[in-house]
mmCIF file of C-alpha atoms in Angstrom:
data_model
loop_
_atom_site.group_PDB
_atom_site.id
_atom_site.type_symbol
_atom_site.label_atom_id
_atom_site.label_comp_id
_atom_site.label_asym_id
_atom_site.label_seq_id
_atom_site.Cartn_x
_atom_site.Cartn_y
_atom_site.Cartn_z
ATOM 1 C CA UNK A 1 -12.889 43.889 4.909
ATOM 2 C CA UNK A 2 -9.980 41.753 6.196
ATOM 3 C CA UNK A 3 -9.965 42.106 9.876
ATOM 4 C CA UNK A 4 -8.225 40.680 12.988
ATOM 5 C CA UNK A 5 -11.781 40.575 14.508
ATOM 6 C CA UNK A 6 -14.785 40.526 12.072
ATOM 7 C CA UNK A 7 -17.296 42.029 14.578
ATOM 8 C CA UNK A 8 -15.536 45.395 14.507
ATOM 9 C CA UNK A 9 -18.412 47.852 14.355
ATOM 10 C CA UNK A 10 -19.710 46.944 17.871
ATOM 11 C CA UNK A 11 -16.379 47.281 19.733
ATOM 12 C CA UNK A 12 -13.786 49.619 20.793
ATOM 13 C CA UNK A 13 -10.563 49.422 19.036
ATOM 14 C CA UNK A 14 -8.213 50.600 16.286
ATOM 15 C CA UNK A 15 -8.968 50.397 12.562
ATOM 16 C CA UNK A 16 -5.535 50.097 10.937
ATOM 17 C CA UNK A 17 -5.275 50.941 7.272
ATOM 18 C CA UNK A 18 -2.424 51.016 4.793
ATOM 19 C CA UNK A 19 -2.469 54.126 2.532
ATOM 20 C CA UNK A 20 -3.557 53.926 -1.106
ATOM 21 C CA UNK A 21 -1.517 53.268 -4.254
ATOM 22 C CA UNK A 22 1.414 55.564 -4.963
ATOM 23 C CA UNK A 23 2.623 57.241 -8.181
ATOM 24 C CA UNK A 24 4.389 54.780 -10.365
ATOM 25 C CA UNK A 25 7.841 53.572 -9.299
ATOM 26 C CA UNK A 26 8.963 51.489 -12.297
ATOM 27 C CA UNK A 27 12.551 51.115 -11.107
ATOM 28 C CA UNK A 28 11.360 49.764 -7.700
ATOM 29 C CA UNK A 29 13.416 52.248 -5.767
ATOM 30 C CA UNK A 30 13.303 52.059 -1.968
ATOM 31 C CA UNK A 31 10.706 54.429 -0.629
ATOM 32 C CA UNK A 32 10.851 54.354 3.159
ATOM 33 C CA UNK A 33 10.223 57.809 4.375
ATOM 34 C CA UNK A 34 10.456 59.556 1.096
ATOM 35 C CA UNK A 35 7.393 61.810 0.801
ATOM 36 C CA UNK A 36 5.681 60.205 -2.196
ATOM 37 C CA UNK A 37 2.211 61.207 -3.299
ATOM 38 C CA UNK A 38 -0.862 59.028 -4.029
ATOM 39 C CA UNK A 39 -1.620 58.204 -7.727
ATOM 40 C CA UNK A 40 -4.842 59.371 -9.134
ATOM 41 C CA UNK A 41 -6.062 55.709 -9.096
ATOM 42 C CA UNK A 42 -4.903 55.285 -5.515
ATOM 43 C CA UNK A 43 -6.912 58.393 -4.555
ATOM 44 C CA UNK A 44 -10.094 57.047 -6.230
ATOM 45 C CA UNK A 45 -9.751 53.675 -4.740
ATOM 46 C CA UNK A 46 -9.223 55.026 -1.281
ATOM 47 C CA UNK A 47 -12.280 57.227 -1.677
ATOM 48 C CA UNK A 48 -14.334 54.066 -2.444
ATOM 49 C CA UNK A 49 -12.812 52.390 0.566
ATOM 50 C CA UNK A 50 -13.686 55.373 2.750
ATOM 51 C CA UNK A 51 -17.328 55.205 1.628
ATOM 52 C CA UNK A 52 -17.328 51.435 2.343
ATOM 53 C CA UNK A 53 -15.871 52.012 5.927
ATOM 54 C CA UNK A 54 -18.391 54.844 6.614
ATOM 55 C CA UNK A 55 -21.179 52.399 5.880
ATOM 56 C CA UNK A 56 -19.631 49.642 7.980
ATOM 57 C CA UNK A 57 -19.023 51.930 10.925
ATOM 58 C CA UNK A 58 -22.116 54.023 10.613
ATOM 59 C CA UNK A 59 -23.436 52.970 14.131
ATOM 60 C CA UNK A 60 -19.963 53.419 15.731
ATOM 61 C CA UNK A 61 -18.235 56.294 14.275
ATOM 62 C CA UNK A 62 -14.484 56.924 14.832
ATOM 63 C CA UNK A 63 -13.340 59.587 17.416
ATOM 64 C CA UNK A 64 -10.202 60.572 15.644
ATOM 65 C CA UNK A 65 -7.940 59.774 12.718
ATOM 66 C CA UNK A 66 -4.215 59.380 13.108
ATOM 67 C CA UNK A 67 -1.542 59.298 10.336
ATOM 68 C CA UNK A 68 2.018 60.030 9.717
ATOM 69 C CA UNK A 69 3.153 63.507 8.484
ATOM 70 C CA UNK A 70 3.883 62.140 5.065
ATOM 71 C CA UNK A 71 1.600 63.380 2.271
ATOM 72 C CA UNK A 72 0.221 59.957 1.428
ATOM 73 C CA UNK A 73 -0.807 59.386 5.049
ATOM 74 C CA UNK A 74 -2.420 62.801 5.405
ATOM 75 C CA UNK A 75 -4.268 62.593 2.219
ATOM 76 C CA UNK A 76 -5.727 59.097 3.058
ATOM 77 C CA UNK A 77 -6.707 60.223 6.575
ATOM 78 C CA UNK A 78 -8.563 63.211 5.108
ATOM 79 C CA UNK A 79 -10.281 60.993 2.452
ATOM 80 C CA UNK A 80 -11.576 58.674 5.126
ATOM 81 C CA UNK A 81 -12.540 61.525 7.452
ATOM 82 C CA UNK A 82 -14.564 63.197 4.813
ATOM 83 C CA UNK A 83 -16.375 59.913 4.071
ATOM 84 C CA UNK A 84 -17.897 59.965 7.527
ATOM 85 C CA UNK A 85 -20.006 63.091 6.623
ATOM 86 C CA UNK A 86 -21.424 65.104 8.006
ATOM 87 C CA UNK A 87 -19.932 64.464 11.355
ATOM 88 C CA UNK A 88 -16.526 63.593 9.742
ATOM 89 C CA UNK A 89 -15.804 67.341 9.305
ATOM 90 C CA UNK A 90 -15.582 67.824 13.021
ATOM 91 C CA UNK A 91 -13.194 64.980 13.802
ATOM 92 C CA UNK A 92 -9.546 65.777 13.860
ATOM 93 C CA UNK A 93 -6.799 64.369 11.565
ATOM 94 C CA UNK A 94 -3.764 64.097 13.761
ATOM 95 C CA UNK A 95 -0.496 63.749 11.898
ATOM 96 C CA UNK A 96 2.422 62.400 14.029
ATOM 97 C CA UNK A 97 5.927 61.617 12.682
ATOM 98 C CA UNK A 98 5.757 58.543 14.887
ATOM 99 C CA UNK A 99 3.445 56.958 12.384
ATOM 100 C CA UNK A 100 5.898 57.249 9.457
ATOM 101 C CA UNK A 101 7.045 54.304 7.446
ATOM 102 C CA UNK A 102 10.351 52.664 8.255
ATOM 103 C CA UNK A 103 13.423 54.863 7.733
ATOM 104 C CA UNK A 104 15.597 53.110 5.172
ATOM 105 C CA UNK A 105 18.273 55.762 5.698
ATOM 106 C CA UNK A 106 20.990 55.691 2.869
ATOM 107 C CA UNK A 107 18.973 53.213 0.836
ATOM 108 C CA UNK A 108 16.022 55.503 0.222
ATOM 109 C CA UNK A 109 15.750 56.429 -3.386
ATOM 110 C CA UNK A 110 18.016 53.691 -4.532
ATOM 111 C CA UNK A 111 17.383 50.447 -6.385
ATOM 112 C CA UNK A 112 18.418 47.111 -5.008
ATOM 113 C CA UNK A 113 21.213 46.954 -7.555
ATOM 114 C CA UNK A 114 22.495 50.457 -6.493
ATOM 115 C CA UNK A 115 22.376 49.424 -2.836
ATOM 116 C CA UNK A 116 24.479 46.403 -3.627
ATOM 117 C CA UNK A 117 26.983 48.550 -5.528
ATOM 118 C CA UNK A 118 27.334 51.077 -2.794
ATOM 119 C CA UNK A 119 27.044 48.735 0.151
ATOM 120 C CA UNK A 120 28.229 45.279 -0.887
ATOM 121 C CA UNK A 121 26.596 42.550 1.095
ATOM 122 C CA UNK A 122 24.130 44.838 2.906
ATOM 123 C CA UNK A 123 21.049 43.182 1.338
ATOM 124 C CA UNK A 124 22.289 39.707 2.396
ATOM 125 C CA UNK A 125 22.983 40.985 5.919
ATOM 126 C CA UNK A 126 19.520 42.332 6.195
ATOM 127 C CA UNK A 127 18.056 39.078 4.920
ATOM 128 C CA UNK A 128 20.086 37.108 7.517
ATOM 129 C CA UNK A 129 18.833 39.360 10.476
ATOM 130 C CA UNK A 130 15.732 40.918 9.222
ATOM 131 C CA UNK A 131 14.460 42.131 12.641
ATOM 132 C CA UNK A 132 17.742 43.804 13.773
ATOM 133 C CA UNK A 133 19.594 44.987 10.664
ATOM 134 C CA UNK A 134 19.454 48.649 10.002
ATOM 135 C CA UNK A 135 20.618 50.473 6.883
ATOM 136 C CA UNK A 136 23.140 53.164 7.390
ATOM 137 C CA UNK A 137 21.212 56.082 8.907
ATOM 138 C CA UNK A 138 18.010 54.088 9.082
ATOM 139 C CA UNK A 139 15.929 51.786 11.250
ATOM 140 C CA UNK A 140 15.717 48.078 11.726
ATOM 141 C CA UNK A 141 12.292 46.500 12.074
ATOM 142 C CA UNK A 142 12.819 46.139 15.766
ATOM 143 C CA UNK A 143 13.423 49.993 16.093
ATOM 144 C CA UNK A 144 10.367 50.682 13.946
ATOM 145 C CA UNK A 145 8.089 48.340 16.036
ATOM 146 C CA UNK A 146 9.171 50.276 19.232
ATOM 147 C CA UNK A 147 8.350 53.510 17.551
ATOM 148 C CA UNK A 148 5.030 52.268 16.198
ATOM 149 C CA UNK A 149 3.870 50.937 19.482
ATOM 150 C CA UNK A 150 4.718 54.145 21.218
ATOM 151 C CA UNK A 151 2.807 56.052 18.575
ATOM 152 C CA UNK A 152 -0.221 53.931 19.256
ATOM 153 C CA UNK A 153 0.128 54.588 23.050
ATOM 154 C CA UNK A 154 0.164 58.420 22.150
ATOM 155 C CA UNK A 155 -2.955 57.940 20.098
ATOM 156 C CA UNK A 156 -4.781 56.158 22.817
ATOM 157 C CA UNK A 157 -3.748 58.750 25.376
ATOM 158 C CA UNK A 158 -5.226 61.390 23.080
ATOM 159 C CA UNK A 159 -8.499 59.486 22.378
ATOM 160 C CA UNK A 160 -8.819 56.865 25.234
ATOM 161 C CA UNK A 161 -12.360 55.551 24.275
ATOM 162 C CA UNK A 162 -14.086 54.538 21.139
ATOM 163 C CA UNK A 163 -12.803 53.664 17.675
ATOM 164 C CA UNK A 164 -9.908 55.439 16.169
ATOM 165 C CA UNK A 165 -8.558 55.094 12.675
ATOM 166 C CA UNK A 166 -4.813 54.865 11.961
ATOM 167 C CA UNK A 167 -3.609 55.207 8.404
ATOM 168 C CA UNK A 168 -0.219 53.621 8.383
ATOM 169 C CA UNK A 169 2.363 52.178 5.930
ATOM 170 C CA UNK A 170 3.324 48.594 4.863
ATOM 171 C CA UNK A 171 6.296 47.920 7.231
ATOM 172 C CA UNK A 172 4.680 50.156 10.005
ATOM 173 C CA UNK A 173 1.510 48.136 9.933
ATOM 174 C CA UNK A 174 3.359 44.776 9.710
ATOM 175 C CA UNK A 175 5.226 45.653 12.985
ATOM 176 C CA UNK A 176 1.893 46.605 14.755
ATOM 177 C CA UNK A 177 0.150 43.441 13.575
ATOM 178 C CA UNK A 178 3.088 41.226 14.492
ATOM 179 C CA UNK A 179 2.862 42.501 17.998
ATOM 180 C CA UNK A 180 -0.874 42.211 18.142
ATOM 181 C CA UNK A 181 -0.749 38.548 16.831
ATOM 182 C CA UNK A 182 2.414 37.698 18.977
ATOM 183 C CA UNK A 183 4.435 36.934 16.025
ATOM 184 C CA UNK A 184 8.218 37.292 15.941
ATOM 185 C CA UNK A 185 9.390 40.093 13.603
ATOM 186 C CA UNK A 186 11.146 37.530 11.481
ATOM 187 C CA UNK A 187 7.613 36.662 10.200
ATOM 188 C CA UNK A 188 6.317 40.128 9.810
ATOM 189 C CA UNK A 189 6.813 40.187 6.053
ATOM 190 C CA UNK A 190 4.416 37.276 5.827
ATOM 191 C CA UNK A 191 1.667 39.575 6.907
ATOM 192 C CA UNK A 192 -0.155 40.768 3.773
ATOM 193 C CA UNK A 193 -0.388 44.559 3.506
ATOM 194 C CA UNK A 194 -1.580 45.486 0.005
ATOM 195 C CA UNK A 195 -2.483 49.093 -0.672
ATOM 196 C CA UNK A 196 -5.777 49.855 1.286
ATOM 197 C CA UNK A 197 -5.415 46.869 3.610
ATOM 198 C CA UNK A 198 -7.730 47.214 6.588
ATOM 199 C CA UNK A 199 -7.348 45.420 10.001
ATOM 200 C CA UNK A 200 -9.368 45.818 13.131
ATOM 201 C CA UNK A 201 -7.484 45.621 16.427
ATOM 202 C CA UNK A 202 -9.796 45.017 19.314
ATOM 203 C CA UNK A 203 -9.118 46.923 22.416
ATOM 204 C CA UNK A 204 -7.239 44.948 25.121
#
């Protein structure tokens, strides 16, 4: 399990996961906050990951599971919760819109080619100021990072002790990890976040 701290099971902290693989997107349309479902393969792989995590954290079980209110987040949180049987059935899954993926606004559902046609130069503008550029009606990475950190504060206020699991999204998790690792947001995209990525954030 790739972690920020490998001795995770004996400490308080946050287990940060990215959701599983989604249904095919062959045209590579921007997803953002579109409510896309897991694929059958993504569900199966996340079930296997849940079992692995349940074994790894058998002596220090999570106190709660947090996710966005998007279906892919809720599904993955419930998969992991059920893996911690029998106690998992009594632990809450808390869906909070603050844990959603970045809002790409008018770009959501479009291909890069369509974005360039409708908003000429927008992709280049984003590339030149990755942290601060926001698509029309959407969020910049800086805006997302503020939202993500506030969501973690709410999670810790709800469950102040022990380990909590957070099932997040690619950009969401990169913003959390960039803050945790004291990296500038301009480097956030260098943080690997494949489907099912797992990181342990030691309590500070």
